[in-house]
């Protein structure tokens, strides 16, 4: 059956002419003599497209457009405009009209435009479908591993997902805390609502507030437009506070206030906003230790840590390593257009014995660089970095995981990757998952070459 088009036009001749032409083209048309009538039709039946004149008695085209955007967001609006009112038509497009046509209407042009508009909408729908499917794959299925610690983790995720309680995810770097947070969100009744991440460590002091709560136009230098904060964006969804242990004292106080009062104002604003968000926080820091030192507020700690979810290190679940290696080999082979190489059993044994201070992320990066440099043959023990082969112990902080500083690990990871990429900084930055600029800066900082 044809798509339904409302033709809103006060000039009866134009209206009837368009109606007849569109009916011939296979559309079901509904005439409306003014904006009010058009809105009534939209309220009564499911309409695909609204063709509307700009100047009509009663509610004119722009007013109708605003109402349609608010109440019937699925409807495509195309503006019909008289010669000389193109400015208004452009304004209409800013307000969400799909396009405009100048009168007298060229019917071929109109039909083409309708086809494009419907096609564009179909793509939007398809995209939404894909997103829904993404929900399914962003859940538990992403978390690979059959070891007992992983099974316990999966159970914990399923149990907390159905509650609305605040969750604190703990675990070393690279263990999959973010995946766990997503699995909780997509397993909850909030799955269709946004999952919004805030990286607390990445935010400079002054920006955290505006990032979390948004700001009004002109609230501070550079605040050119009003902007919604993460709390607002996460409304009815989940707010993921990543690296919450790295927050400054002032930011902690601000966050605590919202959590206690459940309401906030945008920076520079007076309106009090209430949002419904579920909180998930994550950290790889020793929060209890920080609380003891006075570096993390105890009251905030208790608010965030309603349900603790510990994520095991890769060391504690070495039996999952072969599955992860196979998975990452497959994924990166696809990405880089290479065949999936074999891994010899002694290479695999070394991978299973290694301590993995960087956990799954380190494994992932290692597999990727091995794949990039594989020449088609199997991956053998000799292809593995010295640290994994168990050589140069002592010189390699990665082997003494608990004692190594993050800085040492970082320096080492960069150095290793640069060696592995033969000094190719672009490849190295991709493997390390950092920007090229950051890499250059770190190379300087660490005096690497
Ligand atoms: N169990 C798992 N199965 C498959 N992939 C995993 C698993 N755990 C982690 N990963 C992958 O490892 C990488 C690191 O995971 P993630 O970013 O969730 O770690 P994290 O704990 O948040 O680390 P950090 O503390 O450094 O932020 C991601 O690419 C993630 O997809
Ligand atoms: Mg993380």
GROMACS .gro file of C-alpha atoms and ligand atoms in nm:
model
  481
    1UNK     CA    1   0.000   0.000   0.000
    2UNK     CA    2   0.113   0.348  -0.078
    3UNK     CA    3   0.261   0.588   0.171
    4UNK     CA    4   0.029   0.846   0.324
    5UNK     CA    5   0.093   1.212   0.238
    6UNK     CA    6  -0.085   1.509   0.388
    7UNK     CA    7  -0.098   1.804   0.149
    8UNK     CA    8  -0.147   2.121   0.356
    9UNK     CA    9  -0.208   2.415   0.124
   10UNK     CA   10  -0.466   2.691   0.147
   11UNK     CA   11  -0.486   2.743  -0.227
   12UNK     CA   12  -0.746   2.490  -0.340
   13UNK     CA   13  -0.618   2.463  -0.696
   14UNK     CA   14  -0.259   2.384  -0.597
   15UNK     CA   15  -0.385   2.144  -0.329
   16UNK     CA   16  -0.609   1.947  -0.564
   17UNK     CA   17  -0.352   1.944  -0.840
   18UNK     CA   18  -0.084   1.804  -0.610
   19UNK     CA   19  -0.331   1.557  -0.464
   20UNK     CA   20  -0.423   1.417  -0.804
   21UNK     CA   21  -0.063   1.393  -0.920
   22UNK     CA   22   0.048   1.215  -0.605
   23UNK     CA   23  -0.244   0.974  -0.613
   24UNK     CA   24  -0.147   0.884  -0.970
   25UNK     CA   25   0.206   0.822  -0.847
   26UNK     CA   26   0.072   0.565  -0.600
   27UNK     CA   27   0.055   0.769  -0.278
   28UNK     CA   28  -0.251   0.798  -0.058
   29UNK     CA   29  -0.310   1.168  -0.016
   30UNK     CA   30  -0.501   1.363   0.248
   31UNK     CA   31  -0.584   1.726   0.171
   32UNK     CA   32  -0.572   1.991   0.445
   33UNK     CA   33  -0.674   2.352   0.394
   34UNK     CA   34  -0.468   2.485   0.685
   35UNK     CA   35  -0.222   2.388   0.956
   36UNK     CA   36  -0.482   2.298   1.214
   37UNK     CA   37  -0.651   2.055   0.980
   38UNK     CA   38  -0.313   1.902   0.893
   39UNK     CA   39  -0.235   1.845   1.261
   40UNK     CA   40  -0.576   1.685   1.315
   41UNK     CA   41  -0.508   1.436   1.037
   42UNK     CA   42  -0.165   1.359   1.180
   43UNK     CA   43  -0.329   1.289   1.514
   44UNK     CA   44  -0.581   1.052   1.359
   45UNK     CA   45  -0.387   0.833   1.127
   46UNK     CA   46  -0.037   0.719   1.061
   47UNK     CA   47   0.115   0.963   0.813
   48UNK     CA   48   0.448   0.928   0.637
   49UNK     CA   49   0.495   1.269   0.481
   50UNK     CA   50   0.362   1.617   0.534
   51UNK     CA   51   0.383   1.858   0.241
   52UNK     CA   52   0.305   2.197   0.378
   53UNK     CA   53   0.274   2.549   0.249
   54UNK     CA   54   0.460   2.808   0.453
   55UNK     CA   55   0.191   3.073   0.462
   56UNK     CA   56  -0.152   2.953   0.562
   57UNK     CA   57  -0.427   3.098   0.774
   58UNK     CA   58  -0.428   2.976   1.134
   59UNK     CA   59  -0.113   2.788   1.222
   60UNK     CA   60   0.134   2.858   0.944
   61UNK     CA   61   0.391   2.616   0.807
   62UNK     CA   62   0.665   2.694   1.061
   63UNK     CA   63   0.433   2.654   1.358
   64UNK     CA   64   0.301   2.328   1.216
   65UNK     CA   65   0.656   2.210   1.163
   66UNK     CA   66   0.745   2.270   1.526
   67UNK     CA   67   0.443   2.079   1.647
   68UNK     CA   68   0.510   1.791   1.412
   69UNK     CA   69   0.874   1.767   1.522
   70UNK     CA   70   0.763   1.751   1.883
   71UNK     CA   71   0.460   1.525   1.853
   72UNK     CA   72   0.516   1.318   1.540
   73UNK     CA   73   0.893   1.289   1.502
   74UNK     CA   74   0.862   1.009   1.245
   75UNK     CA   75   0.681   1.225   0.992
   76UNK     CA   76   0.889   1.371   0.709
   77UNK     CA   77   0.809   1.737   0.652
   78UNK     CA   78   0.863   1.901   0.313
   79UNK     CA   79   0.801   2.272   0.280
   80UNK     CA   80   0.631   2.430  -0.021
   81UNK     CA   81   0.739   2.786  -0.060
   82UNK     CA   82   0.660   3.073  -0.290
   83UNK     CA   83   0.940   3.231  -0.485
   84UNK     CA   84   1.110   3.489  -0.263
   85UNK     CA   85   1.054   3.321   0.072
   86UNK     CA   86   1.354   3.093   0.051
   87UNK     CA   87   1.498   3.244   0.370
   88UNK     CA   88   1.207   3.114   0.571
   89UNK     CA   89   1.237   2.778   0.400
   90UNK     CA   90   1.599   2.758   0.506
   91UNK     CA   91   1.496   2.837   0.859
   92UNK     CA   92   1.240   2.558   0.833
   93UNK     CA   93   1.515   2.316   0.742
   94UNK     CA   94   1.708   2.420   1.050
   95UNK     CA   95   1.398   2.336   1.247
   96UNK     CA   96   1.388   1.987   1.107
   97UNK     CA   97   1.213   2.003   0.771
   98UNK     CA   98   1.353   1.747   0.530
   99UNK     CA   99   1.368   1.981   0.232
  100UNK     CA  100   1.177   2.254   0.051
  101UNK     CA  101   1.039   2.309  -0.297
  102UNK     CA  102   0.970   2.640  -0.464
  103UNK     CA  103   0.639   2.700  -0.636
  104UNK     CA  104   0.529   2.640  -0.900
  105UNK     CA  105   0.597   2.281  -0.804
  106UNK     CA  106   0.781   2.069  -1.054
  107UNK     CA  107   0.611   1.731  -1.015
  108UNK     CA  108   0.909   1.524  -1.127
  109UNK     CA  109   1.126   1.701  -0.873
  110UNK     CA  110   0.866   1.645  -0.605
  111UNK     CA  111   0.843   1.275  -0.673
  112UNK     CA  112   1.218   1.233  -0.665
  113UNK     CA  113   1.235   1.421  -0.340
  114UNK     CA  114   0.964   1.201  -0.187
  115UNK     CA  115   1.150   0.889  -0.289
  116UNK     CA  116   1.473   1.016  -0.138
  117UNK     CA  117   1.303   1.117   0.182
  118UNK     CA  118   1.137   0.779   0.224
  119UNK     CA  119   1.462   0.603   0.149
  120UNK     CA  120   1.646   0.817   0.404
  121UNK     CA  121   1.384   0.732   0.663
  122UNK     CA  122   1.409   0.365   0.583
  123UNK     CA  123   1.783   0.385   0.649
  124UNK     CA  124   1.723   0.554   0.981
  125UNK     CA  125   1.490   0.270   1.076
  126UNK     CA  126   1.736   0.011   0.964
  127UNK     CA  127   2.001   0.182   1.167
  128UNK     CA  128   1.780   0.168   1.473
  129UNK     CA  129   1.725  -0.203   1.415
  130UNK     CA  130   2.099  -0.256   1.394
  131UNK     CA  131   2.141  -0.066   1.717
  132UNK     CA  132   1.889  -0.291   1.883
  133UNK     CA  133   2.080  -0.591   1.764
  134UNK     CA  134   2.394  -0.425   1.894
  135UNK     CA  135   2.227  -0.420   2.235
  136UNK     CA  136   2.203  -0.792   2.215
  137UNK     CA  137   2.568  -0.825   2.128
  138UNK     CA  138   2.685  -0.561   2.375
  139UNK     CA  139   2.558  -0.772   2.658
  140UNK     CA  140   2.695  -1.073   2.830
  141UNK     CA  141   2.791  -1.247   2.509
  142UNK     CA  142   3.082  -1.009   2.467
  143UNK     CA  143   3.243  -1.139   2.783
  144UNK     CA  144   3.437  -1.443   2.678
  145UNK     CA  145   3.566  -1.712   2.908
  146UNK     CA  146   3.434  -2.028   3.067
  147UNK     CA  147   3.651  -2.039   3.378
  148UNK     CA  148   3.486  -2.052   3.721
  149UNK     CA  149   3.570  -1.686   3.798
  150UNK     CA  150   3.405  -1.580   3.470
  151UNK     CA  151   3.098  -1.788   3.545
  152UNK     CA  152   3.069  -1.623   3.884
  153UNK     CA  153   3.107  -1.283   3.718
  154UNK     CA  154   2.831  -1.363   3.470
  155UNK     CA  155   2.598  -1.469   3.749
  156UNK     CA  156   2.673  -1.152   3.942
  157UNK     CA  157   2.600  -0.942   3.633
  158UNK     CA  158   2.266  -1.111   3.581
  159UNK     CA  159   2.172  -1.066   3.943
  160UNK     CA  160   2.255  -0.696   3.964
  161UNK     CA  161   2.128  -0.610   3.617
  162UNK     CA  162   1.765  -0.653   3.717
  163UNK     CA  163   1.801  -0.429   4.021
  164UNK     CA  164   1.842  -0.056   4.003
  165UNK     CA  165   2.114  -0.050   4.266
  166UNK     CA  166   2.438   0.144   4.228
  167UNK     CA  167   2.718  -0.088   4.124
  168UNK     CA  168   3.089  -0.050   4.179
  169UNK     CA  169   3.300  -0.255   3.939
  170UNK     CA  170   3.649  -0.330   4.064
  171UNK     CA  171   3.938  -0.485   3.883
  172UNK     CA  172   4.284  -0.430   3.744
  173UNK     CA  173   4.335  -0.236   3.427
  174UNK     CA  174   4.221  -0.411   3.111
  175UNK     CA  175   4.013  -0.678   3.285
  176UNK     CA  176   3.693  -0.578   3.105
  177UNK     CA  177   3.525  -0.343   3.353
  178UNK     CA  178   3.368  -0.140   3.078
  179UNK     CA  179   3.229  -0.452   2.913
  180UNK     CA  180   3.083  -0.554   3.247
  181UNK     CA  181   2.919  -0.214   3.287
  182UNK     CA  182   2.764  -0.247   2.941
  183UNK     CA  183   2.647  -0.599   3.012
  184UNK     CA  184   2.471  -0.476   3.327
  185UNK     CA  185   2.306  -0.193   3.136
  186UNK     CA  186   2.196  -0.404   2.841
  187UNK     CA  187   2.068  -0.671   3.075
  188UNK     CA  188   1.855  -0.421   3.266
  189UNK     CA  189   1.515  -0.272   3.199
  190UNK     CA  190   1.701   0.041   3.090
  191UNK     CA  191   1.855  -0.136   2.790
  192UNK     CA  192   1.664   0.075   2.537
  193UNK     CA  193   1.775   0.392   2.707
  194UNK     CA  194   2.117   0.550   2.679
  195UNK     CA  195   2.433   0.412   2.832
  196UNK     CA  196   2.640   0.722   2.898
  197UNK     CA  197   3.003   0.706   2.996
  198UNK     CA  198   3.196   0.969   3.184
  199UNK     CA  199   3.568   0.922   3.210
  200UNK     CA  200   3.636   1.093   3.540
  201UNK     CA  201   4.013   1.083   3.510
  202UNK     CA  202   4.016   1.243   3.167
  203UNK     CA  203   3.829   1.553   3.277
  204UNK     CA  204   4.014   1.862   3.386
  205UNK     CA  205   3.883   1.993   3.714
  206UNK     CA  206   3.697   2.290   3.571
  207UNK     CA  207   3.518   2.092   3.303
  208UNK     CA  208   3.378   1.810   3.511
  209UNK     CA  209   3.086   2.008   3.638
  210UNK     CA  210   2.974   2.126   3.298
  211UNK     CA  211   3.035   1.780   3.157
  212UNK     CA  212   2.818   1.616   3.420
  213UNK     CA  213   2.548   1.878   3.458
  214UNK     CA  214   2.562   2.072   3.133
  215UNK     CA  215   2.569   2.447   3.103
  216UNK     CA  216   2.362   2.737   2.983
  217UNK     CA  217   2.465   2.953   2.697
  218UNK     CA  218   2.721   3.206   2.812
  219UNK     CA  219   2.772   3.038   3.150
  220UNK     CA  220   3.147   3.080   3.104
  221UNK     CA  221   3.390   3.183   2.832
  222UNK     CA  222   3.354   2.938   2.548
  223UNK     CA  223   3.003   2.825   2.646
  224UNK     CA  224   2.854   2.943   2.321
  225UNK     CA  225   2.547   2.723   2.335
  226UNK     CA  226   2.345   2.552   2.596
  227UNK     CA  227   2.468   2.201   2.641
  228UNK     CA  228   2.315   1.903   2.812
  229UNK     CA  229   2.528   1.728   3.069
  230UNK     CA  230   2.588   1.356   3.098
  231UNK     CA  231   2.336   1.322   3.379
  232UNK     CA  232   2.067   1.469   3.158
  233UNK     CA  233   2.170   1.260   2.858
  234UNK     CA  234   2.153   0.946   3.069
  235UNK     CA  235   1.797   1.015   3.179
  236UNK     CA  236   1.614   0.684   3.230
  237UNK     CA  237   1.931   0.506   3.131
  238UNK     CA  238   2.264   0.429   3.293
  239UNK     CA  239   2.545   0.665   3.382
  240UNK     CA  240   2.882   0.492   3.382
  241UNK     CA  241   3.139   0.677   3.592
  242UNK     CA  242   3.466   0.531   3.475
  243UNK     CA  243   3.788   0.566   3.673
  244UNK     CA  244   3.597   0.713   3.959
  245UNK     CA  245   3.897   0.676   4.189
  246UNK     CA  246   4.080   0.946   3.997
  247UNK     CA  247   3.837   1.224   4.075
  248UNK     CA  248   3.955   1.537   4.249
  249UNK     CA  249   3.820   1.629   4.592
  250UNK     CA  250   3.612   1.917   4.456
  251UNK     CA  251   3.456   1.697   4.188
  252UNK     CA  252   3.379   1.430   4.444
  253UNK     CA  253   3.190   1.684   4.652
  254UNK     CA  254   2.985   1.796   4.353
  255UNK     CA  255   2.903   1.444   4.250
  256UNK     CA  256   2.803   1.351   4.603
  257UNK     CA  257   2.561   1.642   4.616
  258UNK     CA  258   2.369   1.525   4.311
  259UNK     CA  259   2.360   1.170   4.434
  260UNK     CA  260   2.219   1.282   4.766
  261UNK     CA  261   1.970   1.533   4.635
  262UNK     CA  262   1.888   1.362   4.305
  263UNK     CA  263   1.872   1.701   4.142
  264UNK     CA  264   2.102   1.962   3.999
  265UNK     CA  265   2.123   2.277   3.794
  266UNK     CA  266   2.310   2.331   3.471
  267UNK     CA  267   2.616   2.549   3.515
  268UNK     CA  268   2.496   2.908   3.494
  269UNK     CA  269   2.134   2.795   3.510
  270UNK     CA  270   1.859   2.835   3.763
  271UNK     CA  271   1.621   2.561   3.655
  272UNK     CA  272   1.644   2.257   3.883
  273UNK     CA  273   1.657   1.932   3.692
  274UNK     CA  274   1.567   1.588   3.820
  275UNK     CA  275   1.679   1.284   3.637
  276UNK     CA  276   1.633   0.916   3.677
  277UNK     CA  277   1.968   0.746   3.624
  278UNK     CA  278   2.121   0.422   3.733
  279UNK     CA  279   2.479   0.459   3.844
  280UNK     CA  280   2.759   0.223   3.762
  281UNK     CA  281   3.109   0.321   3.867
  282UNK     CA  282   3.438   0.150   3.795
  283UNK     CA  283   3.791   0.183   3.920
  284UNK     CA  284   4.120  -0.001   3.922
  285UNK     CA  285   4.237   0.194   4.226
  286UNK     CA  286   4.239   0.079   4.586
  287UNK     CA  287   3.943   0.290   4.693
  288UNK     CA  288   3.952   0.172   5.055
  289UNK     CA  289   4.316   0.275   5.069
  290UNK     CA  290   4.229   0.612   4.920
  291UNK     CA  291   3.950   0.655   5.172
  292UNK     CA  292   4.200   0.575   5.449
  293UNK     CA  293   4.440   0.839   5.317
  294UNK     CA  294   4.160   1.090   5.292
  295UNK     CA  295   4.196   1.108   4.913
  296UNK     CA  296   3.850   0.966   4.846
  297UNK     CA  297   3.538   1.071   5.035
  298UNK     CA  298   3.400   0.798   5.253
  299UNK     CA  299   3.039   0.912   5.206
  300UNK     CA  300   3.078   0.899   4.828
  301UNK     CA  301   3.241   0.559   4.855
  302UNK     CA  302   2.937   0.420   5.037
  303UNK     CA  303   2.699   0.570   4.784
  304UNK     CA  304   2.880   0.415   4.489
  305UNK     CA  305   2.965   0.084   4.647
  306UNK     CA  306   2.613  -0.049   4.707
  307UNK     CA  307   2.682  -0.368   4.512
  308UNK     CA  308   3.049  -0.447   4.453
  309UNK     CA  309   3.125  -0.646   4.139
  310UNK     CA  310   3.485  -0.766   4.128
  311UNK     CA  311   3.629  -0.854   3.788
  312UNK     CA  312   3.899  -1.123   3.797
  313UNK     CA  313   4.243  -1.060   3.651
  314UNK     CA  314   4.347  -1.266   3.353
  315UNK     CA  315   4.610  -1.432   3.573
  316UNK     CA  316   4.333  -1.582   3.786
  317UNK     CA  317   4.166  -1.736   3.485
  318UNK     CA  318   4.451  -1.847   3.264
  319UNK     CA  319   4.236  -2.128   3.128
  320UNK     CA  320   4.040  -1.864   2.932
  321UNK     CA  321   4.350  -1.747   2.749
  322UNK     CA  322   4.328  -1.991   2.453
  323UNK     CA  323   3.967  -1.884   2.388
  324UNK     CA  324   4.062  -1.518   2.400
  325UNK     CA  325   4.364  -1.568   2.174
  326UNK     CA  326   4.150  -1.751   1.918
  327UNK     CA  327   3.882  -1.485   1.937
  328UNK     CA  328   4.120  -1.191   1.892
  329UNK     CA  329   4.313  -1.366   1.614
  330UNK     CA  330   3.989  -1.419   1.428
  331UNK     CA  331   3.869  -1.062   1.484
  332UNK     CA  332   4.194  -0.894   1.384
  333UNK     CA  333   4.251  -1.126   1.089
  334UNK     CA  334   3.917  -1.005   0.961
  335UNK     CA  335   3.998  -0.643   1.028
  336UNK     CA  336   4.339  -0.655   0.863
  337UNK     CA  337   4.233  -0.885   0.581
  338UNK     CA  338   4.473  -1.163   0.671
  339UNK     CA  339   4.431  -1.539   0.709
  340UNK     CA  340   4.396  -1.665   1.067
  341UNK     CA  341   4.734  -1.810   1.167
  342UNK     CA  342   4.786  -2.118   1.381
  343UNK     CA  343   4.948  -2.081   1.720
  344UNK     CA  344   5.190  -2.358   1.813
  345UNK     CA  345   5.127  -2.533   2.142
  346UNK     CA  346   5.446  -2.408   2.306
  347UNK     CA  347   5.364  -2.049   2.207
  348UNK     CA  348   5.018  -2.097   2.356
  349UNK     CA  349   5.169  -2.247   2.671
  350UNK     CA  350   5.387  -1.938   2.714
  351UNK     CA  351   5.086  -1.713   2.665
  352UNK     CA  352   4.899  -1.906   2.935
  353UNK     CA  353   5.190  -1.883   3.178
  354UNK     CA  354   5.255  -1.511   3.140
  355UNK     CA  355   5.130  -1.279   3.417
  356UNK     CA  356   4.943  -1.029   3.194
  357UNK     CA  357   4.972  -0.714   3.403
  358UNK     CA  358   4.761  -0.537   3.141
  359UNK     CA  359   4.511  -0.822   3.138
  360UNK     CA  360   4.278  -0.876   2.841
  361UNK     CA  361   4.370  -0.544   2.682
  362UNK     CA  362   4.738  -0.638   2.681
  363UNK     CA  363   4.655  -0.978   2.534
  364UNK     CA  364   4.438  -0.815   2.271
  365UNK     CA  365   4.713  -0.575   2.166
  366UNK     CA  366   4.975  -0.846   2.164
  367UNK     CA  367   4.761  -1.068   1.941
  368UNK     CA  368   4.699  -0.777   1.710
  369UNK     CA  369   5.065  -0.691   1.667
  370UNK     CA  370   5.156  -1.058   1.618
  371UNK     CA  371   4.894  -1.078   1.349
  372UNK     CA  372   5.006  -0.763   1.175
  373UNK     CA  373   5.361  -0.895   1.152
  374UNK     CA  374   5.280  -1.257   1.082
  375UNK     CA  375   5.405  -1.371   0.744
  376UNK     CA  376   5.142  -1.636   0.701
  377UNK     CA  377   5.308  -1.918   0.893
  378UNK     CA  378   5.209  -2.031   1.242
  379UNK     CA  379   5.288  -1.814   1.542
  380UNK     CA  380   5.576  -1.977   1.729
  381UNK     CA  381   5.733  -1.912   2.067
  382UNK     CA  382   6.007  -1.705   1.906
  383UNK     CA  383   5.750  -1.456   1.774
  384UNK     CA  384   5.645  -1.363   2.127
  385UNK     CA  385   5.797  -1.068   2.311
  386UNK     CA  386   6.080  -1.151   2.551
  387UNK     CA  387   5.864  -1.076   2.852
  388UNK     CA  388   5.607  -1.336   2.749
  389UNK     CA  389   5.880  -1.588   2.670
  390UNK     CA  390   5.995  -1.542   3.028
  391UNK     CA  391   6.331  -1.390   2.936
  392UNK     CA  392   6.484  -1.068   3.063
  393UNK     CA  393   6.310  -1.104   3.395
  394UNK     CA  394   6.386  -0.815   3.623
  395UNK     CA  395   6.457  -0.578   3.342
  396UNK     CA  396   6.090  -0.606   3.255
  397UNK     CA  397   5.851  -0.444   3.498
  398UNK     CA  398   5.564  -0.619   3.323
  399UNK     CA  399   5.681  -0.942   3.478
  400UNK     CA  400   5.664  -0.808   3.829
  401UNK     CA  401   5.312  -0.687   3.788
  402UNK     CA  402   5.226  -0.586   4.144
  403UNK     CA  403   5.542  -0.380   4.186
  404UNK     CA  404   5.547  -0.198   3.854
  405UNK     CA  405   5.427   0.158   3.826
  406UNK     CA  406   5.178   0.240   3.553
  407UNK     CA  407   5.437   0.475   3.412
  408UNK     CA  408   5.688   0.195   3.375
  409UNK     CA  409   5.430  -0.026   3.211
  410UNK     CA  410   5.331   0.251   2.978
  411UNK     CA  411   5.687   0.326   2.881
  412UNK     CA  412   5.751  -0.038   2.824
  413UNK     CA  413   5.435  -0.092   2.620
  414UNK     CA  414   5.523   0.199   2.396
  415UNK     CA  415   5.882   0.090   2.353
  416UNK     CA  416   5.779  -0.266   2.276
  417UNK     CA  417   5.515  -0.164   2.027
  418UNK     CA  418   5.754   0.069   1.849
  419UNK     CA  419   6.004  -0.214   1.818
  420UNK     CA  420   5.728  -0.445   1.695
  421UNK     CA  421   5.613  -0.195   1.434
  422UNK     CA  422   5.966  -0.123   1.320
  423UNK     CA  423   5.923   0.236   1.437
  424UNK     CA  424   5.599   0.296   1.247
  425UNK     CA  425   5.431   0.545   1.476
  426UNK     CA  426   5.094   0.538   1.306
  427UNK     CA  427   5.065   0.161   1.343
  428UNK     CA  428   5.200   0.180   1.696
  429UNK     CA  429   4.942   0.439   1.795
  430UNK     CA  430   4.665   0.222   1.651
  431UNK     CA  431   4.785  -0.084   1.838
  432UNK     CA  432   4.826   0.111   2.161
  433UNK     CA  433   4.487   0.269   2.115
  434UNK     CA  434   4.613   0.626   2.159
  435UNK     CA  435   4.623   0.924   1.925
  436UNK     CA  436   4.930   0.987   1.715
  437UNK     CA  437   4.991   1.317   1.890
  438UNK     CA  438   4.979   1.154   2.230
  439UNK     CA  439   5.225   0.896   2.110
  440UNK     CA  440   5.470   1.161   1.992
  441UNK     CA  441   5.437   1.339   2.323
  442UNK     CA  442   5.501   1.019   2.519
  443UNK     CA  443   5.799   0.928   2.305
  444UNK     CA  444   5.952   1.263   2.395
  445UNK     CA  445   5.852   1.237   2.756
  446UNK     CA  446   6.004   0.893   2.798
  447UNK     CA  447   6.306   0.975   2.585
  448UNK     CA  448   6.235   0.684   2.351
  449UNK     CA  449   6.352   0.664   1.997
  450LIG     N1  450   3.610  -1.131   2.902
  450LIG     C1  451   3.639  -1.064   2.789
  450LIG     N2  452   3.612  -1.117   2.669
  450LIG     C2  453   3.641  -1.052   2.556
  450LIG     N3  454   3.700  -0.932   2.552
  450LIG     C3  455   3.732  -0.875   2.667
  450LIG     C4  456   3.703  -0.937   2.792
  450LIG     N4  457   3.744  -0.856   2.889
  450LIG     C5  458   3.798  -0.750   2.830
  450LIG     N5  459   3.789  -0.758   2.696
  450LIG     C6  460   3.841  -0.660   2.599
  450LIG     O1  461   3.959  -0.606   2.654
  450LIG     C7  462   3.968  -0.466   2.634
  450LIG     C8  463   3.978  -0.395   2.768
  450LIG     O2  464   3.854  -0.405   2.835
  450LIG     P1  465   3.792  -0.282   2.915
  450LIG     O3  466   3.816  -0.156   2.844
  450LIG     O4  467   3.653  -0.317   2.950
  450LIG     O5  468   3.887  -0.288   3.043
  450LIG     P2  469   3.882  -0.201   3.176
  450LIG     O6  470   3.874  -0.296   3.287
  450LIG     O7  471   3.778  -0.097   3.164
  450LIG     O8  472   4.026  -0.136   3.176
  450LIG     P3  473   4.077   0.004   3.238
  450LIG     O9  474   4.077  -0.012   3.388
  450LIG    O10  475   4.217   0.016   3.185
  450LIG    O11  476   3.987   0.108   3.190
  450LIG     C9  477   3.845  -0.427   2.556
  450LIG    O12  478   3.878  -0.421   2.420
  450LIG    C10  479   3.749  -0.540   2.583
  450LIG    O13  480   3.661  -0.557   2.474
  451LIG    MG1  481   3.794   0.112   3.144
   0.00000   0.00000   0.00000
